[in-house]
Amino acid sequence: MTINSAKFVTSAPSVGKAPATDAHEYAFIGRSNVGKSSLINMLTGRKDLAKTSATPGKTLLINYFLINDSWYIVDLPGYGYAQRSKTQRAELEKMIKGYILGRAQMTNLFLLIDSRHEPQKIDLEFMRFLAENGVPFSIVFTKVDKMGVEVSKRKIADYCAKLLETWEELPPVFVTSSEDKRGREQLLDYIEELNRLPLAGDEK
Ligand code: GTP
Ligand code: MG
């Protein structure tokens, strides 16, 4: 898919304040600093569309971007940032979960995992939450440019093997780098495929 236009639309503090739309939308979630905002910039080819930062906890609202005047990308705040107060973390979790469970237009959630790390409890628990609630999601491994090809392949294979200890099958898996644009075509092709499906609630 070619990206012809990508525009910031609005930031919402909760799903209740999210824009009323009638189009497919794809949200990006994962731990703070995993590379959500960078991936959105890489996919859209716009360097500063989503705000990124070397310090975790940059994105704090539900950010909407309109792509090709026809579908939306949603940048969500990261979860699990330890430096935040318990109250702040609980509020963010409420916002994130409220959005994920309450947004009928969300066609797919991309769950980002740093490809360098071993499986983390917080991510595994989050996947369980998604599965239990029937949320359609895919796994996106990020920052593969930070390792050699063989090491990253092994790490990702180990991660998937760990998931298969408890899961019968894996959701779609993508391997990406926002630095060298690896995985861009695969992700955009997948979105293009999903864009052709009827929007949830629109099936006749
Ligand atoms: P929060 O909004 O704080 O939850 O973070 P985020 O998940 O949006 O992460 P962000 O995109 O802001 O990136 C965090 C840091 O990781 C930044 O310093 C990025 O430059 C870096 N980064 C993100 N993706 C990649 C990647 O694919 N490769 C490399 N080398 N660095 C990356
Ligand atoms: Mg961000």
Tab-separated table of C-alpha atoms and ligand atoms in Angstrom:
chain	number	residue	atom	x	y	z
A	1	MET	CA	0.000	0.000	0.000
A	2	THR	CA	1.248	3.486	-0.814
A	3	ILE	CA	0.836	6.155	1.832
A	4	ASN	CA	-0.315	9.336	0.112
A	5	SER	CA	-1.283	11.320	3.160
A	6	ALA	CA	-1.020	11.125	6.944
A	7	LYS	CA	-2.514	13.799	9.168
A	8	PHE	CA	-2.776	14.273	12.902
A	9	VAL	CA	-6.466	14.528	13.800
A	10	THR	CA	-6.842	14.787	17.567
A	11	SER	CA	-5.726	13.537	20.977
A	12	ALA	CA	-8.381	12.063	23.255
A	13	PRO	CA	-8.034	11.546	27.021
A	14	SER	CA	-10.466	8.605	26.981
A	15	VAL	CA	-12.384	6.398	24.569
A	16	GLY	CA	-15.514	8.398	25.390
A	17	LYS	CA	-13.844	11.485	23.888
A	18	ALA	CA	-12.495	9.667	20.812
A	19	PRO	CA	-13.726	11.031	17.479
A	20	ALA	CA	-16.912	9.613	15.974
A	21	THR	CA	-15.659	7.901	12.833
A	22	ASP	CA	-16.874	5.309	10.406
A	23	ALA	CA	-13.591	3.772	9.247
A	24	HIS	CA	-11.119	1.054	10.095
A	25	GLU	CA	-8.597	1.953	12.739
A	26	TYR	CA	-5.390	0.240	13.879
A	27	ALA	CA	-3.936	0.862	17.314
A	28	PHE	CA	-0.353	0.401	18.504
A	29	ILE	CA	0.311	-0.691	22.059
A	30	GLY	CA	3.185	-2.079	24.114
A	31	ARG	CA	5.495	-1.179	26.952
A	32	SER	CA	6.760	2.361	27.278
A	33	ASN	CA	9.726	2.995	24.973
A	34	VAL	CA	9.146	-0.141	22.848
A	35	GLY	CA	8.920	2.037	19.730
A	36	LYS	CA	5.198	2.586	19.026
A	37	SER	CA	5.437	6.200	17.935
A	38	SER	CA	8.603	5.523	15.916
A	39	LEU	CA	6.889	2.653	14.107
A	40	ILE	CA	3.947	4.888	13.200
A	41	ASN	CA	6.357	7.435	11.739
A	42	MET	CA	8.177	4.694	9.842
A	43	LEU	CA	4.934	3.261	8.421
A	44	THR	CA	3.609	6.641	7.340
A	45	GLY	CA	6.971	7.910	6.136
A	46	ARG	CA	6.533	11.077	8.243
A	47	LYS	CA	9.460	11.616	10.596
A	48	ASP	CA	7.671	13.683	13.236
A	49	LEU	CA	4.024	12.697	12.887
A	50	ALA	CA	3.914	10.887	16.240
A	51	LYS	CA	6.039	12.322	19.050
A	52	THR	CA	8.887	10.034	20.071
A	53	SER	CA	11.348	10.246	22.938
A	54	ALA	CA	14.383	8.450	24.340
A	55	THR	CA	12.667	8.779	27.750
A	56	PRO	CA	9.786	6.346	28.335
A	57	GLY	CA	6.304	7.704	28.923
A	58	LYS	CA	6.193	10.228	26.072
A	59	THR	CA	2.731	9.380	24.732
A	60	LEU	CA	-0.016	10.014	27.290
A	61	LEU	CA	-3.175	10.364	25.216
A	62	ILE	CA	-5.040	8.418	22.530
A	63	ASN	CA	-3.651	10.029	19.357
A	64	TYR	CA	-5.503	9.816	16.059
A	65	PHE	CA	-3.922	9.997	12.613
A	66	LEU	CA	-5.929	9.867	9.382
A	67	ILE	CA	-4.184	7.931	6.626
A	68	ASN	CA	-4.947	8.289	2.909
A	69	ASP	CA	-8.135	10.102	3.939
A	70	SER	CA	-9.704	6.706	4.582
A	71	TRP	CA	-8.446	4.887	7.681
A	72	TYR	CA	-6.890	5.679	11.055
A	73	ILE	CA	-3.771	4.862	13.034
A	74	VAL	CA	-4.016	5.245	16.796
A	75	ASP	CA	-0.936	5.813	18.951
A	76	LEU	CA	-1.560	4.715	22.532
A	77	PRO	CA	0.443	5.411	25.691
A	78	GLY	CA	2.785	2.624	26.746
A	79	TYR	CA	2.055	0.449	29.737
A	80	GLY	CA	4.228	-0.626	32.635
A	81	TYR	CA	6.480	2.414	33.048
A	82	ALA	CA	7.857	1.859	36.549
A	83	GLN	CA	8.827	5.510	37.190
A	84	ARG	CA	5.196	6.573	37.308
A	85	SER	CA	3.122	6.697	40.475
A	86	LYS	CA	0.733	3.835	41.134
A	87	THR	CA	-2.240	6.158	40.604
A	88	GLN	CA	-0.909	7.391	37.258
A	89	ARG	CA	-0.260	3.854	36.076
A	90	ALA	CA	-3.756	2.774	37.117
A	91	GLU	CA	-5.263	5.738	35.223
A	92	LEU	CA	-3.307	4.937	32.071
A	93	GLU	CA	-4.260	1.284	32.287
A	94	LYS	CA	-7.919	2.270	32.607
A	95	MET	CA	-7.610	4.523	29.544
A	96	ILE	CA	-5.854	1.863	27.466
A	97	LYS	CA	-8.170	-0.980	28.428
A	98	GLY	CA	-11.243	1.246	28.041
A	99	TYR	CA	-10.150	2.045	24.505
A	100	ILE	CA	-9.287	-1.543	23.560
A	101	LEU	CA	-12.532	-2.998	24.863
A	102	GLY	CA	-14.782	-0.110	23.896
A	103	ARG	CA	-13.716	0.901	20.398
A	104	ALA	CA	-15.772	-0.984	17.819
A	105	GLN	CA	-13.845	0.597	14.916
A	106	MET	CA	-10.558	-0.933	16.102
A	107	THR	CA	-10.002	-3.590	13.459
A	108	ASN	CA	-6.671	-4.784	14.808
A	109	LEU	CA	-4.351	-4.027	17.686
A	110	PHE	CA	-0.618	-4.242	17.042
A	111	LEU	CA	1.156	-5.330	20.207
A	112	LEU	CA	4.805	-4.290	20.092
A	113	ILE	CA	7.549	-6.318	21.750
A	114	ASP	CA	11.217	-5.302	21.915
A	115	SER	CA	12.923	-8.110	20.009
A	116	ARG	CA	16.006	-7.971	22.251
A	117	HIS	CA	14.183	-8.978	25.418
A	118	GLU	CA	13.139	-12.291	26.881
A	119	PRO	CA	9.369	-12.695	27.304
A	120	GLN	CA	8.254	-10.340	30.095
A	121	LYS	CA	5.451	-11.131	32.502
A	122	ILE	CA	3.660	-7.837	31.825
A	123	ASP	CA	3.466	-8.538	28.060
A	124	LEU	CA	2.387	-12.142	28.521
A	125	GLU	CA	-0.353	-10.999	30.898
A	126	PHE	CA	-1.436	-8.347	28.447
A	127	MET	CA	-1.726	-10.945	25.663
A	128	ARG	CA	-3.794	-13.124	27.935
A	129	PHE	CA	-6.103	-10.173	28.612
A	130	LEU	CA	-6.491	-9.621	24.843
A	131	ALA	CA	-7.206	-13.287	24.150
A	132	GLU	CA	-9.692	-13.580	27.011
A	133	ASN	CA	-11.576	-10.574	25.684
A	134	GLY	CA	-11.505	-11.680	22.057
A	135	VAL	CA	-9.504	-8.630	20.938
A	136	PRO	CA	-7.992	-9.158	17.459
A	137	PHE	CA	-4.267	-8.522	17.691
A	138	SER	CA	-0.908	-9.168	16.039
A	139	ILE	CA	2.578	-9.222	17.512
A	140	VAL	CA	5.167	-6.784	16.172
A	141	PHE	CA	8.796	-7.320	17.169
A	142	THR	CA	10.627	-3.968	17.172
A	143	LYS	CA	14.218	-2.686	16.991
A	144	VAL	CA	15.650	-5.695	15.112
A	145	ASP	CA	18.378	-3.394	13.736
A	146	LYS	CA	19.964	-3.481	17.207
A	147	MET	CA	21.123	-7.101	16.717
A	148	GLY	CA	22.670	-9.191	13.998
A	149	VAL	CA	20.284	-11.070	11.727
A	150	GLU	CA	21.045	-14.486	13.209
A	151	VAL	CA	20.720	-13.330	16.808
A	152	SER	CA	17.410	-11.595	16.150
A	153	LYS	CA	16.051	-14.658	14.335
A	154	ARG	CA	16.953	-16.865	17.273
A	155	LYS	CA	15.520	-14.442	19.856
A	156	ILE	CA	12.233	-14.175	17.983
A	157	ALA	CA	12.004	-17.939	17.449
A	158	ASP	CA	12.636	-18.473	21.188
A	159	TYR	CA	9.956	-15.918	22.053
A	160	CYS	CA	7.399	-17.603	19.786
A	161	ALA	CA	8.310	-21.034	21.179
A	162	LYS	CA	7.678	-19.716	24.684
A	163	LEU	CA	4.232	-18.461	23.634
A	164	LEU	CA	3.402	-21.813	22.090
A	165	GLU	CA	3.948	-23.440	25.483
A	166	THR	CA	0.630	-21.928	26.548
A	167	TRP	CA	-1.042	-20.947	23.262
A	168	GLU	CA	-2.385	-23.319	20.651
A	169	GLU	CA	-1.481	-20.983	17.819
A	170	LEU	CA	0.202	-17.646	17.334
A	171	PRO	CA	-1.425	-14.467	16.091
A	172	PRO	CA	0.198	-12.911	12.986
A	173	VAL	CA	3.819	-11.977	13.760
A	174	PHE	CA	5.769	-9.083	12.179
A	175	VAL	CA	9.461	-8.286	12.495
A	176	THR	CA	10.323	-4.606	12.208
A	177	SER	CA	12.882	-1.853	12.533
A	178	SER	CA	11.946	1.807	12.442
A	179	GLU	CA	15.599	2.551	11.691
A	180	ASP	CA	15.959	0.546	8.482
A	181	LYS	CA	12.229	0.173	7.659
A	182	ARG	CA	12.219	-3.620	7.875
A	183	GLY	CA	8.687	-5.013	8.029
A	184	ARG	CA	7.062	-1.906	6.569
A	185	GLU	CA	5.643	-3.543	3.440
A	186	GLN	CA	4.377	-6.580	5.363
A	187	LEU	CA	2.540	-4.436	7.911
A	188	LEU	CA	1.025	-2.114	5.331
A	189	ASP	CA	-0.049	-5.050	3.153
A	190	TYR	CA	-1.722	-6.643	6.160
A	191	ILE	CA	-3.583	-3.420	6.945
A	192	GLU	CA	-4.622	-3.120	3.303
A	193	GLU	CA	-6.047	-6.632	3.453
A	194	LEU	CA	-8.012	-5.857	6.625
A	195	ASN	CA	-9.260	-2.561	5.187
A	196	ARG	CA	-11.166	-4.573	2.578
A	197	LEU	CA	-13.232	-6.344	5.235
A	198	PRO	CA	-16.521	-4.863	6.421
A	199	LEU	CA	-16.177	-2.669	9.485
A	200	ALA	CA	-17.309	-4.381	12.707
A	201	GLY	CA	-20.988	-3.615	13.201
A	202	ASP	CA	-21.505	-2.942	9.474
A	203	GLU	CA	-21.997	-6.570	8.398
A	204	LYS	CA	-25.307	-6.973	6.635
B	1	GTP	P1	6.090	5.827	24.852
B	1	GTP	O1	5.255	6.753	24.041
B	1	GTP	O2	6.916	6.534	25.869
B	1	GTP	O3	5.320	4.693	25.427
B	1	GTP	O4	7.230	5.163	23.895
B	1	GTP	P2	7.084	4.561	22.419
B	1	GTP	O5	6.771	3.121	22.508
B	1	GTP	O6	6.201	5.412	21.569
B	1	GTP	O7	8.600	4.651	21.898
B	1	GTP	P3	9.258	5.725	20.900
B	1	GTP	O8	8.770	5.507	19.512
B	1	GTP	O9	9.133	7.091	21.479
B	1	GTP	O10	10.774	5.219	20.907
B	1	GTP	C1	11.516	5.084	22.104
B	1	GTP	C2	13.012	5.122	21.770
B	1	GTP	O11	13.387	3.951	21.017
B	1	GTP	C3	13.438	6.318	20.929
B	1	GTP	O12	14.705	6.749	21.396
B	1	GTP	C4	13.535	5.746	19.514
B	1	GTP	O13	14.453	6.440	18.701
B	1	GTP	C5	14.007	4.319	19.775
B	1	GTP	N1	13.547	3.395	18.726
B	1	GTP	C6	12.268	3.141	18.393
B	1	GTP	N2	12.186	2.230	17.396
B	1	GTP	C7	13.462	1.891	17.096
B	1	GTP	C8	14.051	0.982	16.134
B	1	GTP	O14	13.386	0.272	15.364
B	1	GTP	N3	15.408	0.899	16.133
B	1	GTP	C9	16.196	1.628	16.983
B	1	GTP	N4	17.503	1.459	16.905
B	1	GTP	N5	15.675	2.487	17.889
B	1	GTP	C10	14.341	2.622	17.938
B	2	MG	MG	4.922	6.934	22.081
